[in-house]
XYZ file of C-alpha atoms in Angstrom:
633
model
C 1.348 58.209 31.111
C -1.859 59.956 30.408
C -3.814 62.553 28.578
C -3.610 66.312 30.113
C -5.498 68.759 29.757
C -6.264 72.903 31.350
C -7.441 76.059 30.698
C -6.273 79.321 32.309
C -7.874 82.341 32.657
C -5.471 84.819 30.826
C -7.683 88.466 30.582
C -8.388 90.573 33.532
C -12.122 89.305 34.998
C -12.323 86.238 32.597
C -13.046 82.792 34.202
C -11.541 79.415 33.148
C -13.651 76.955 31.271
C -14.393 74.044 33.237
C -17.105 72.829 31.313
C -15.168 72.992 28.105
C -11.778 71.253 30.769
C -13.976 68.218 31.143
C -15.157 67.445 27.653
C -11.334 67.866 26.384
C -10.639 65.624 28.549
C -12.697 62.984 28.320
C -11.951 63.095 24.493
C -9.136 61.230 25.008
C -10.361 58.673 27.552
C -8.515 56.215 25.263
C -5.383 57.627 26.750
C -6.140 56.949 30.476
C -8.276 54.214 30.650
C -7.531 53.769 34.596
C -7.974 57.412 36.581
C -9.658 60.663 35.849
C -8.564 63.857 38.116
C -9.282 67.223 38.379
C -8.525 70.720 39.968
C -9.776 73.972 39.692
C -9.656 77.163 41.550
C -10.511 81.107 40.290
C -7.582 81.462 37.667
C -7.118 77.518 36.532
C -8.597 74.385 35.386
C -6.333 71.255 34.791
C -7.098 67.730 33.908
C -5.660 64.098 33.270
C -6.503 60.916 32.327
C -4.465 57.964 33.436
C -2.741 55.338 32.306
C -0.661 53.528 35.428
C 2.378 52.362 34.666
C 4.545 52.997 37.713
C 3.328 52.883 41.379
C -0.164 52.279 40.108
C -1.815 53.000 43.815
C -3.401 56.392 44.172
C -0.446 58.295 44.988
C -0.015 58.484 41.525
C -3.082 60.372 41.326
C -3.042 62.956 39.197
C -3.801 66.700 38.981
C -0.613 65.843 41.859
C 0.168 68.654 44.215
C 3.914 69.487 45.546
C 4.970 68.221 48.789
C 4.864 72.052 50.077
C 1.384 72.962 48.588
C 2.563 75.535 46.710
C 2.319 73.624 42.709
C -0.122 71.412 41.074
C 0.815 69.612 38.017
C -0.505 67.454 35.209
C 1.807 65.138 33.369
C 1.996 62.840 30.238
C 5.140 60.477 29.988
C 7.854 58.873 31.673
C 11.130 59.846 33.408
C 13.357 56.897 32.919
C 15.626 58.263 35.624
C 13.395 58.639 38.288
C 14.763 56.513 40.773
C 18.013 58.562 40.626
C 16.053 61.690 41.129
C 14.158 60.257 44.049
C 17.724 59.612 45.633
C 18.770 62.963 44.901
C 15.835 64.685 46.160
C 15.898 62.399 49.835
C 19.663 63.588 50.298
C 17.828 67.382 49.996
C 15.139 66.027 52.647
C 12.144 65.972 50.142
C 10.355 62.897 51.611
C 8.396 61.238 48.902
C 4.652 60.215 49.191
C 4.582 57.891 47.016
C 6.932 55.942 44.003
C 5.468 57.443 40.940
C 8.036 58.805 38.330
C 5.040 61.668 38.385
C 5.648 62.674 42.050
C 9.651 63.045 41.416
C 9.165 65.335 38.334
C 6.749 67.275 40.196
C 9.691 67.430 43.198
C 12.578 68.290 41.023
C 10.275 70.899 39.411
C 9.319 72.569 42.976
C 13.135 72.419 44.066
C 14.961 73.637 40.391
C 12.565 75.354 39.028
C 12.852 74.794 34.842
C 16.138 73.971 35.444
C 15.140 70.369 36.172
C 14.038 70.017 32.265
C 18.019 69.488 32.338
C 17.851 66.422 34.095
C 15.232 64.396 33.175
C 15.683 61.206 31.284
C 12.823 60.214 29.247
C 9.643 61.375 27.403
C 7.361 64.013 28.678
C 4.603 66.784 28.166
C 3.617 68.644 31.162
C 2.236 71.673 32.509
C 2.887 73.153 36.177
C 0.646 75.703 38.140
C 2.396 77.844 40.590
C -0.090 78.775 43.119
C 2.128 81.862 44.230
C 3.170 83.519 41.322
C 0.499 82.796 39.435
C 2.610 81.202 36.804
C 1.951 78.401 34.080
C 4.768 76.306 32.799
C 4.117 73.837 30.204
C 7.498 71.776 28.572
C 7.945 69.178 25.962
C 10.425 66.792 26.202
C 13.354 67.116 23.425
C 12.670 64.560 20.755
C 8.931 65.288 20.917
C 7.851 62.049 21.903
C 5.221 63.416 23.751
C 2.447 65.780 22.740
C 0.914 69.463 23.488
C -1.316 71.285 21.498
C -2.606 75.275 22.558
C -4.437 77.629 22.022
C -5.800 81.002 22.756
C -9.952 81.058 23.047
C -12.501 83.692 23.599
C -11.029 86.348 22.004
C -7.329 85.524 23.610
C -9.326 85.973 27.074
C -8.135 81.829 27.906
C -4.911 79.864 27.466
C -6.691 76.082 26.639
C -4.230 73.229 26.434
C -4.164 69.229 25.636
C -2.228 66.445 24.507
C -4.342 65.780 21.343
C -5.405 68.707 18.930
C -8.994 67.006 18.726
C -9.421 67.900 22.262
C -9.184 71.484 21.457
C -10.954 71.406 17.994
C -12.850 68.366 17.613
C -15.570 66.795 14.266
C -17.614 69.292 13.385
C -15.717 71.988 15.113
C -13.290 72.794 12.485
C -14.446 75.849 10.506
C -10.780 77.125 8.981
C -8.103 75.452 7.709
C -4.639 76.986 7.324
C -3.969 77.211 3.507
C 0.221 77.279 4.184
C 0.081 74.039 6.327
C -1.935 72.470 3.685
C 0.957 73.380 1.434
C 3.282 71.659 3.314
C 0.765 68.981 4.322
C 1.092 67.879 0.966
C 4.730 67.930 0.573
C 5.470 66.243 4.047
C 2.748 64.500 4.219
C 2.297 66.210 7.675
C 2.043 68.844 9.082
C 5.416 70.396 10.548
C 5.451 72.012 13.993
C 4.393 74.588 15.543
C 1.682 75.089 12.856
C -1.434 72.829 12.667
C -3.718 72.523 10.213
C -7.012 74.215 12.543
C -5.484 77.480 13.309
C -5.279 79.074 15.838
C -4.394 75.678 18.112
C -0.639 75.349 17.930
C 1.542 72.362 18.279
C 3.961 73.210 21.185
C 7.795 72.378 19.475
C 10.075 69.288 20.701
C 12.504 70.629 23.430
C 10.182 73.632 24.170
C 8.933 75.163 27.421
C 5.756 77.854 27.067
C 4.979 79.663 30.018
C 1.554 81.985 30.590
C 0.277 84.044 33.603
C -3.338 86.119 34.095
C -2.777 89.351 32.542
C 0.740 88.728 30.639
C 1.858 86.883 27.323
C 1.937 83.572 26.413
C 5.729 82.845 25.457
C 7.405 79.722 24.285
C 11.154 78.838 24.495
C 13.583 76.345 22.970
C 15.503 74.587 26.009
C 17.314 71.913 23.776
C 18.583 71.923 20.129
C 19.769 68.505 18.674
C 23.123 69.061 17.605
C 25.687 66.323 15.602
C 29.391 67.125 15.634
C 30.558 64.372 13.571
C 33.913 62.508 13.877
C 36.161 62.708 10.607
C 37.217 59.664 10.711
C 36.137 56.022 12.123
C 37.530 54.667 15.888
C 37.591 50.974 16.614
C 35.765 51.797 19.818
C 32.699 52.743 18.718
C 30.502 50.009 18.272
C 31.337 49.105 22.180
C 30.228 52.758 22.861
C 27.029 52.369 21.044
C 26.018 48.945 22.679
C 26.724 50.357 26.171
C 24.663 53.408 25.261
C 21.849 50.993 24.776
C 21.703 48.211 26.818
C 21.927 51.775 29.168
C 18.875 53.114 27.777
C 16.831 49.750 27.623
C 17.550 49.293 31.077
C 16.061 51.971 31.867
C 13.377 51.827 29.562
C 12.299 48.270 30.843
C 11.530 49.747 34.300
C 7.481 49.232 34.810
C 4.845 47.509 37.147
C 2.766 46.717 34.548
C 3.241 43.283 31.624
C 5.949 44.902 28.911
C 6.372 43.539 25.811
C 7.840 44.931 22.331
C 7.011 45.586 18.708
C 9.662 43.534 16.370
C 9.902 44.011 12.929
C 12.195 42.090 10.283
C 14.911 44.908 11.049
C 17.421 45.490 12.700
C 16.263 48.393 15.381
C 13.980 46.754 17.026
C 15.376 43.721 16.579
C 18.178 45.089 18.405
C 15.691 46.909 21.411
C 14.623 42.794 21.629
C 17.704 41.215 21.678
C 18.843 43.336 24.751
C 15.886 43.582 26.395
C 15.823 39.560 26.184
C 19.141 39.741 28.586
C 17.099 41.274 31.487
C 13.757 39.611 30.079
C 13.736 36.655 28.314
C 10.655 35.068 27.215
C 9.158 38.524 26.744
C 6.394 38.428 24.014
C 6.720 40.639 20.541
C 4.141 41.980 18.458
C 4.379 42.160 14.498
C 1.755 42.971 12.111
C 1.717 42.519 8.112
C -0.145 41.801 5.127
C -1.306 38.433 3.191
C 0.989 40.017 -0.213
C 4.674 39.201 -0.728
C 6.901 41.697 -0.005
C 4.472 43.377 2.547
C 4.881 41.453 5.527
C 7.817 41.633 7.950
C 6.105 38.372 9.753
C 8.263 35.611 8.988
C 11.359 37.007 9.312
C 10.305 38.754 12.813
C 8.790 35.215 13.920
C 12.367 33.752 13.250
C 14.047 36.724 15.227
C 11.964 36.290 18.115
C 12.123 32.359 18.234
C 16.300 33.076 18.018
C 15.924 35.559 20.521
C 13.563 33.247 23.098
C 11.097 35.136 22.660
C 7.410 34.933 22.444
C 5.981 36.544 18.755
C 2.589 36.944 18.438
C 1.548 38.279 15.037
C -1.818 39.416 13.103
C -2.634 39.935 9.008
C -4.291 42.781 8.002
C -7.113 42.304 5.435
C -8.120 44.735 2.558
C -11.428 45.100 3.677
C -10.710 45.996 7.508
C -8.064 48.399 6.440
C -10.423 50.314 4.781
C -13.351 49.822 7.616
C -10.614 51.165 10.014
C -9.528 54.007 8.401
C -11.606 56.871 8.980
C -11.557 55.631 12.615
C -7.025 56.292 12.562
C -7.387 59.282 10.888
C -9.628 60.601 13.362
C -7.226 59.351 15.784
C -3.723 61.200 14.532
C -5.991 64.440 14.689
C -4.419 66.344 11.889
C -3.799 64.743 8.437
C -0.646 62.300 8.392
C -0.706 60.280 5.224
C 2.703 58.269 6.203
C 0.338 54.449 5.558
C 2.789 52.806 8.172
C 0.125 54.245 10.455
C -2.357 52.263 9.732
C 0.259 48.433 10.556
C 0.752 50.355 13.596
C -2.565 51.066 14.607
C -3.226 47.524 14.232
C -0.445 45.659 15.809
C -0.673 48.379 19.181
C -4.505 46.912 19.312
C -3.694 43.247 19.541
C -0.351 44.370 22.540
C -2.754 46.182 24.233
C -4.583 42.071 24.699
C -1.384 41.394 26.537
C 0.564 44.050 28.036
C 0.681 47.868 28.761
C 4.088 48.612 27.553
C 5.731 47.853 24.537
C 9.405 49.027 23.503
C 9.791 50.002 19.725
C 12.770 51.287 17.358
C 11.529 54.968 16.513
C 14.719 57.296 16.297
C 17.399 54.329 15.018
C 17.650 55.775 11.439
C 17.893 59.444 12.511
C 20.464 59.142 14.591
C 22.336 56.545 12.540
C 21.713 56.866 9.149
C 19.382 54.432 8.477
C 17.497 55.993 5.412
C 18.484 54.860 2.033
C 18.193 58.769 0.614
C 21.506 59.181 2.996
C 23.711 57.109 0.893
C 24.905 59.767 -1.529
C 27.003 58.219 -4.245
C 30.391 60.079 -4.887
C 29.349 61.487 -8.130
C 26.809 63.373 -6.511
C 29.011 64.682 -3.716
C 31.195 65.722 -6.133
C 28.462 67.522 -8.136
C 28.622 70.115 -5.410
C 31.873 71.586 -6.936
C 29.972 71.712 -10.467
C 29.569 75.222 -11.934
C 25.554 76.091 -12.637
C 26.210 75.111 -16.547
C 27.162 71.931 -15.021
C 24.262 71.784 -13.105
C 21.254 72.884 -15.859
C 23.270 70.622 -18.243
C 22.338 67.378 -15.518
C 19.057 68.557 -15.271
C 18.664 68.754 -18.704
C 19.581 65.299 -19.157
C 17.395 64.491 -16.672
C 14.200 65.810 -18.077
C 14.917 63.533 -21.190
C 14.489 60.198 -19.330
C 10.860 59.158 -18.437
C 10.390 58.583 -14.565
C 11.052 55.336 -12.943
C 14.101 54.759 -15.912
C 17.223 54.157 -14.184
C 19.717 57.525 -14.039
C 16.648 59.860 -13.733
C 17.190 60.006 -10.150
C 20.932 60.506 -9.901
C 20.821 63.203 -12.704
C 18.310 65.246 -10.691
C 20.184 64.637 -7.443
C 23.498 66.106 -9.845
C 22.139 68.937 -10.838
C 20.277 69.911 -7.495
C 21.964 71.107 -4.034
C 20.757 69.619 -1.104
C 19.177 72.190 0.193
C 16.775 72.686 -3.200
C 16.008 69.346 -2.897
C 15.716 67.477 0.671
C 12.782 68.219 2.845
C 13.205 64.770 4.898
C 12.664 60.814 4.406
C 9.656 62.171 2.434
C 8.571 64.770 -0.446
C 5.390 63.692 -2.029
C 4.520 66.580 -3.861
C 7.241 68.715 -5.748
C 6.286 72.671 -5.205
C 4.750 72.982 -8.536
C 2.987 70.616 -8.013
C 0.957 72.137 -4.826
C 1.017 75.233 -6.493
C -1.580 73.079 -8.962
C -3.552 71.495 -6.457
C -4.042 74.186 -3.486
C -6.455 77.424 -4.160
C -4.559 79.438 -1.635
C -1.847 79.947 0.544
C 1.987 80.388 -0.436
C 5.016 79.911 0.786
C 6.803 76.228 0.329
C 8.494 73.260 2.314
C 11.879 74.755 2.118
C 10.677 77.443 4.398
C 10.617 74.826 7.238
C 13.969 73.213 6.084
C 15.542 76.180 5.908
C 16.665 77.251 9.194
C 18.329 73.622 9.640
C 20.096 74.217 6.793
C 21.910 77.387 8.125
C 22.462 75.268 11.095
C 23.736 72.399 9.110
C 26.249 74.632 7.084
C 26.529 76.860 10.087
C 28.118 73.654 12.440
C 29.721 72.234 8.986
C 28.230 69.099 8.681
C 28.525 66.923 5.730
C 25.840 66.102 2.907
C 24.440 63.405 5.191
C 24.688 64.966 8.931
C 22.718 67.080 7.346
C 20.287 65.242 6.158
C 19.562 63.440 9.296
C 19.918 66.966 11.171
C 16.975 67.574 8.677
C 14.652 64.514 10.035
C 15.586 64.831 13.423
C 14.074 68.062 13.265
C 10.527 67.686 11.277
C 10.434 63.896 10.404
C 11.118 62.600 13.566
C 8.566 64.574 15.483
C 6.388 65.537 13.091
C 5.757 62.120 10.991
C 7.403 58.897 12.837
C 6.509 60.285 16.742
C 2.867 61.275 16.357
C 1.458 57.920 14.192
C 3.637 56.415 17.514
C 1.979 58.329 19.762
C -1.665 58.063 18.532
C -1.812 54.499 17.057
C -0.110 53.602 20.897
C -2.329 55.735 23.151
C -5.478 54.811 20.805
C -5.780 51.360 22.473
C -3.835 52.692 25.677
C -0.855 51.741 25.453
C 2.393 52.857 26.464
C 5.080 52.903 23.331
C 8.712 53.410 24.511
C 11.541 54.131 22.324
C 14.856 53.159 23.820
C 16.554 54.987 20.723
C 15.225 58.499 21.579
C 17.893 58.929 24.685
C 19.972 61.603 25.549
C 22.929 59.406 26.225
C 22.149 57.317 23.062
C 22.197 60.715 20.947
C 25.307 61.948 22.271
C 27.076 58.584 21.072
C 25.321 59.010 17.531
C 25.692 62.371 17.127
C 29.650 61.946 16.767
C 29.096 59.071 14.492
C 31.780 59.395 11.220
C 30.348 59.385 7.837
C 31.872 55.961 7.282
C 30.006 54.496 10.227
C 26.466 55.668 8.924
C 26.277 55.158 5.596
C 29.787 52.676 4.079
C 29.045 51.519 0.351
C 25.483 50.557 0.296
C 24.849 49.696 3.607
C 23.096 52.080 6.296
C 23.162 52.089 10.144
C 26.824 50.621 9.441
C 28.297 51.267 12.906
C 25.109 49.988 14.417
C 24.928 46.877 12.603
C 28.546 46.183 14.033
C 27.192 46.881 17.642
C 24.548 44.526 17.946
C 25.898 42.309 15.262
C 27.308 39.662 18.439
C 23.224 39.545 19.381
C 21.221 38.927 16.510
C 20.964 36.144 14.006
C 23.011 37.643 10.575
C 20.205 37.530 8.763
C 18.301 40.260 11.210
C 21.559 42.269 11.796
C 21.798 42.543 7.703
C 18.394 42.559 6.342
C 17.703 45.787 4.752
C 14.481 48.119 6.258
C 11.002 47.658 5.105
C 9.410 49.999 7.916
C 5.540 48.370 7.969
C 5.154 48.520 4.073
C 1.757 48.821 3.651
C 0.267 47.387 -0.268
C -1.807 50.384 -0.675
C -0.626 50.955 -4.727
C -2.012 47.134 -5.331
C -5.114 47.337 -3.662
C -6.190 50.776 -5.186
C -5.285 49.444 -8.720
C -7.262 46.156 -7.230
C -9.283 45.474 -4.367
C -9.862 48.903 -3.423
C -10.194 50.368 -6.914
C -12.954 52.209 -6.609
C -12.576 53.227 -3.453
C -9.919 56.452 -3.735
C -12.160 57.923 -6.604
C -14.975 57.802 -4.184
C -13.324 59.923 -0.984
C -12.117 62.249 -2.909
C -14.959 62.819 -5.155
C -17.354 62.895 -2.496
C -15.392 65.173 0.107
C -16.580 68.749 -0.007
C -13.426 70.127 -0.623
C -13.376 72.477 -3.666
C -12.866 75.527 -1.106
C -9.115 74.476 -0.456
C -7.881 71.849 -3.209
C -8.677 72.484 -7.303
C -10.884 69.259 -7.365
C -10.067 69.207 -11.442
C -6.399 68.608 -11.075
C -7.049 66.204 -7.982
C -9.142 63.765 -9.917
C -6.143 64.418 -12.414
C -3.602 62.977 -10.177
C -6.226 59.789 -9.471
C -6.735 59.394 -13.190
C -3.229 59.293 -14.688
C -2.274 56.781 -11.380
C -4.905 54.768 -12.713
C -3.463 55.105 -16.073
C -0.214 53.643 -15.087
C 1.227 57.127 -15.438
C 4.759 56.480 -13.556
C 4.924 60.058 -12.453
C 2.258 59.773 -10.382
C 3.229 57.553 -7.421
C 0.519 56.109 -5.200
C 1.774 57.990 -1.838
C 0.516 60.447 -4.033
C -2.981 59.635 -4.364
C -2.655 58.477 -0.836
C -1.959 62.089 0.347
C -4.902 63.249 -1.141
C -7.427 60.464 0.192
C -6.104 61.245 3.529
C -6.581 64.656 3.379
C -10.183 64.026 1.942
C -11.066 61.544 4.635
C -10.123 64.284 7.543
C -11.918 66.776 5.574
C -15.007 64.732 5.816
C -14.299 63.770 9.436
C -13.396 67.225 11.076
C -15.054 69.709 9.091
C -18.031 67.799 7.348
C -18.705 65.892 10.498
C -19.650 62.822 7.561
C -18.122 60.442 10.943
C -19.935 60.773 14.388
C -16.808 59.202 17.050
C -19.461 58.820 19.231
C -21.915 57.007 17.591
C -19.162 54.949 15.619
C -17.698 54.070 18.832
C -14.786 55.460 18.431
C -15.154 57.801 21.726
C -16.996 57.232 24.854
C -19.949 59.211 24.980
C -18.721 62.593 27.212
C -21.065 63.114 30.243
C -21.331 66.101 32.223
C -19.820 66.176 35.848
């Protein structure tokens, strides 16, 4: 696990930036706390950070060169399967230095070429430097676990790369903002792949390679599409198939030489990642974080889990007053706006691990792949909307518009006279299209261009109302939302986060899942309930999901009152948003106006905060302490 970073020279007589290689790099110092490496030569610079998890000696060491000289590579990640690669590369005769999982990639990579992406297990962004041909490869693994941002500097004369965006544009540095992903910034509440909101840097897609060479193109790739073929009707086998899927896949995921413990929730996915890592580790400690307000803490019910489980919970509160003293500093941290507040628990709860251990297993990817999300549960009056005429239809939505938001039937009527694919974006959709068209100055396009695609796909493979919903969040959700506040609220403190879920093996059991066994009357995740169901206490394998609720409607109608109204009057940014209908939005929430939610106002305080952190500079990292001050050499 680390932080990478590189720059190749991509124009006939241009150099690469070594100078600018080191300061990326040491940007994210938080993500390698234990090694710093670099390599450079006439076309290439690449860097890394370390974090040691396995074979923590120096043959871990990392820019790592091939056994036969020939490639150099930088690497961020881990392949779960490296042991069985190491015994498949000694049959060939490789003869290993060392017993780093970075050493085999780098192996498989020199003997199969991209064809290796095929074979690893686990989570992974990486770039590769052929010394002979003079090529770059760069891959992601599938899920998009793992980062890569790039871009193209000095005129398109360099190829810069890095595992956080803030390496490549950083406070202060941020002079343009792309008026479509603010658009969709403010429907997703992110910021879908492969755009970002500081053009030109790019986010490199989930199961994507990009290769570049001095004097050609830069070119991405897609190596791996997730695809769900869904059974039509329920088999009695399949909760045994899903529970040897993933005692499989925490097996593997529990390999380390480094303290591992586990984030545990009230829920049931990772209280299910516990209960079978407790088989090969028992007395392993948990982490859970909440709030002093009922109904916003998951800590009593994940204390009773753990203590059921033998395990050890250690749990924190989070106060009113340190969430907001924190926040600039996480919103720095997940480098473009992501206004999902579950963020903010986990920022918290990966600092007080990081006291104990180096690894922690989580539950990311459980309600993708099994239809966890209450939005999947379509009631049968809506599936059978589909078959309604468009009179039909505008009569629903007429009805609809009649009834104030928040009365019961709104919903359903809106969800009657709407097809699924004018309607679902993912788990979230803050701000409907006319909406944006309100706030933003500039820009066009909407959210559904992202969606989409999927939906040809979707219809394309047949899938039903809610394969295709998850096929939806697998695809921008997953990666774009729940993976990157894992990714930065983990690496922030160093940490490694694992996510046992977000296997291969586990997605090829869930992706032939029945309807039945995902969503069956109101309950979600049914099939994997059943599973793990023999593990857990009832109560954990039944309690409904809370995901880190975070009170943020109550304190900014309470203890934070003021403090929304502030941000977002004082950030300068009148060039991108109509300030008039912004303070709008904050002053019919305040107003009790029940079409203005607070993940609402939330979206736009987040948005104002990284305005005055990246492009006002308001924020020094360096002088807050949030980043080691860089030195030179």
């Amino acid at each position: 696990m680390s932080g990478i970073a590189g720059c190749l020279a991509l124009a006939g007589g241009a150099k690469p930036d070594a100078d600018w290689t080191m300061r990326a790099i040491r940007r994210m110092a938080h993500r390698g706390p234990d090694d710093e490496g670099v390599f450079s030569d006439a076309a290439i610079v690449l860097a890394a950070r370390r974090l040691a998890v396995i074979d923590q000696s120096a043959a871990g060491h990392q820019p790592m060169r091939s056994a036969d000289g020939r490639y150099l590579m930088v690497y961020n990640g881990e392949i779960y399967n490296y042991a069985e690669l190491a015994r498949r590369l000694r049959e060939r005769g490789v003869e290993l230095r060392g017993g780093s999982d970075s050493e085999v990639l780098l192996e498989m990579y020199a003997a199969e070429g991209r064809d290796a992406l095929r074979r690893l297990r686990g989570m992974f962004a990486f770039a590769i430097w052929d010394t002979r041909s003079g090529e770059l490869f760069c891959a992601r693994d599938p899920f998009g676990i793992k980062p890569l941002y790039y871009t193209q500097a000095e005129g398109g004369r360099q190829l810069r790369f890095a595992s956080e965006r803030k390496a490549l544009v950083g406070p202060g540095e941020v002079s343009v903002i792309d008026p479509d992903a603010l658009r969709r910034y403010l429907s997703f509440q992110y910021v879908p792949a492969p755009a970002t909101m500081t053009p030109p840097v790019r986010c490199l897609p989930p199961g994507h390679y990009l290769t570049a060479r001095p004097g050609g193109p830069v070119e991405s790739f897609r190596y791996w599409r997730p695809v769900l073929r869904p059974a039509k009707s329920p088999a009695p086998e399949t909760p045994e198939r899903i529970l040897a899927a993933l005692r499989d896949s925490v097996r593997a995921h529990l390999r380390s030489d480094v303290p591992l413990g586990a984030f545990l929730s009230g829920g049931v996915d990772s209280a299910a990642i516990c209960a079978i890592a407790a088989e090969a580790r028992p007395g392993m400690s948990t982490f859970t974080a909440g709030f002093a307000r009922a109904g916003y803490s998951e800590i009593e019910e994940a204390e009773e889990t753990a203590q059921a489980l033998g395990l050890r919970p250690n749990t924190y509160v989070i106060t009113p007053d340190e969430f907001a003293a924190r926040l600039p500093q996480i919103i720095w941290q997940l480098d473009d706006p992501m206004a999902d507040a579950a963020a903010i628990a986990l920022w918290f709860v990966a600092r007080e691990a990081r006291r104990q251990v180096k690894v922690v297993l989580s539950g990311e990817g459980a309600d993708e792949l099994f239809g966890g999300y209450g939005v999947y549960y379509q009631p049968g009056v809506v599936r059978a909307a589909t078959k309604l005429p468009g009179w039909g239809r505008s009569s629903a939505q007429a009805m609809a518009d009649r009834i104030r938001a928040g009365q019961k039937g709104k919903g359903l009527l809106e969800r009657i006279a709407t097809p699924l694919r004018g309607r679902y974006i993912g788990n979230a959709n803050i701000f409907p299209v006319e909406d944006v068209d309100v706030l933003t100055r500039y820009g066009g396009g909407t959210a559904y261009d992202v969606t989409e695609p999927i939906f040809d796909q979707a219809a394309e493979g047949g899938l039903d109302d809610v394969a295709t919903m998850q096929l939806i969040d697998i695809n921008t959700w997953l990666p774009g939302d729940i993976l990157v506040k894992a990714d930065r609220a983990s690496m922030a403190h160093g940490l490694e986060l694992r996510s046992p879920f977000l296997d291969r093996e586990v997605m090829a059991v869930a992706s032939r899942l029945a309807r039945a066994e995902k969503t069956a009357a109101t309950t979600t995740k049914f099939a994997l309930r059943e599973a793990v169901a023999p593990l857990l206490p009832r109560e954990a394998a039944e309690r409904r999901k809370l995901g880190f609720p975070v009170p943020i409607g109550h304190w900014f109608r309470g203890e934070l009152s003021g403090y929304a109204d502030q941000v977002v009057r004082e950030a300068r940014t009148e060039e991108w948003l109509d300030k008039r209908a912004v303070i709008d939005v904050l002053r019919r929430f305040r107003s009790g106006d029940p079409e203005v939610p607070w993940r609402q106002v939330w979206t736009l305080v987040v948005f104002s905060l990284w305005h005055q952190i990246y492009v006002e500079r308001v924020f020094d990292p360096v002088a807050l302490g949030w980043q080691a001050p860089i030195r030179e050499g």
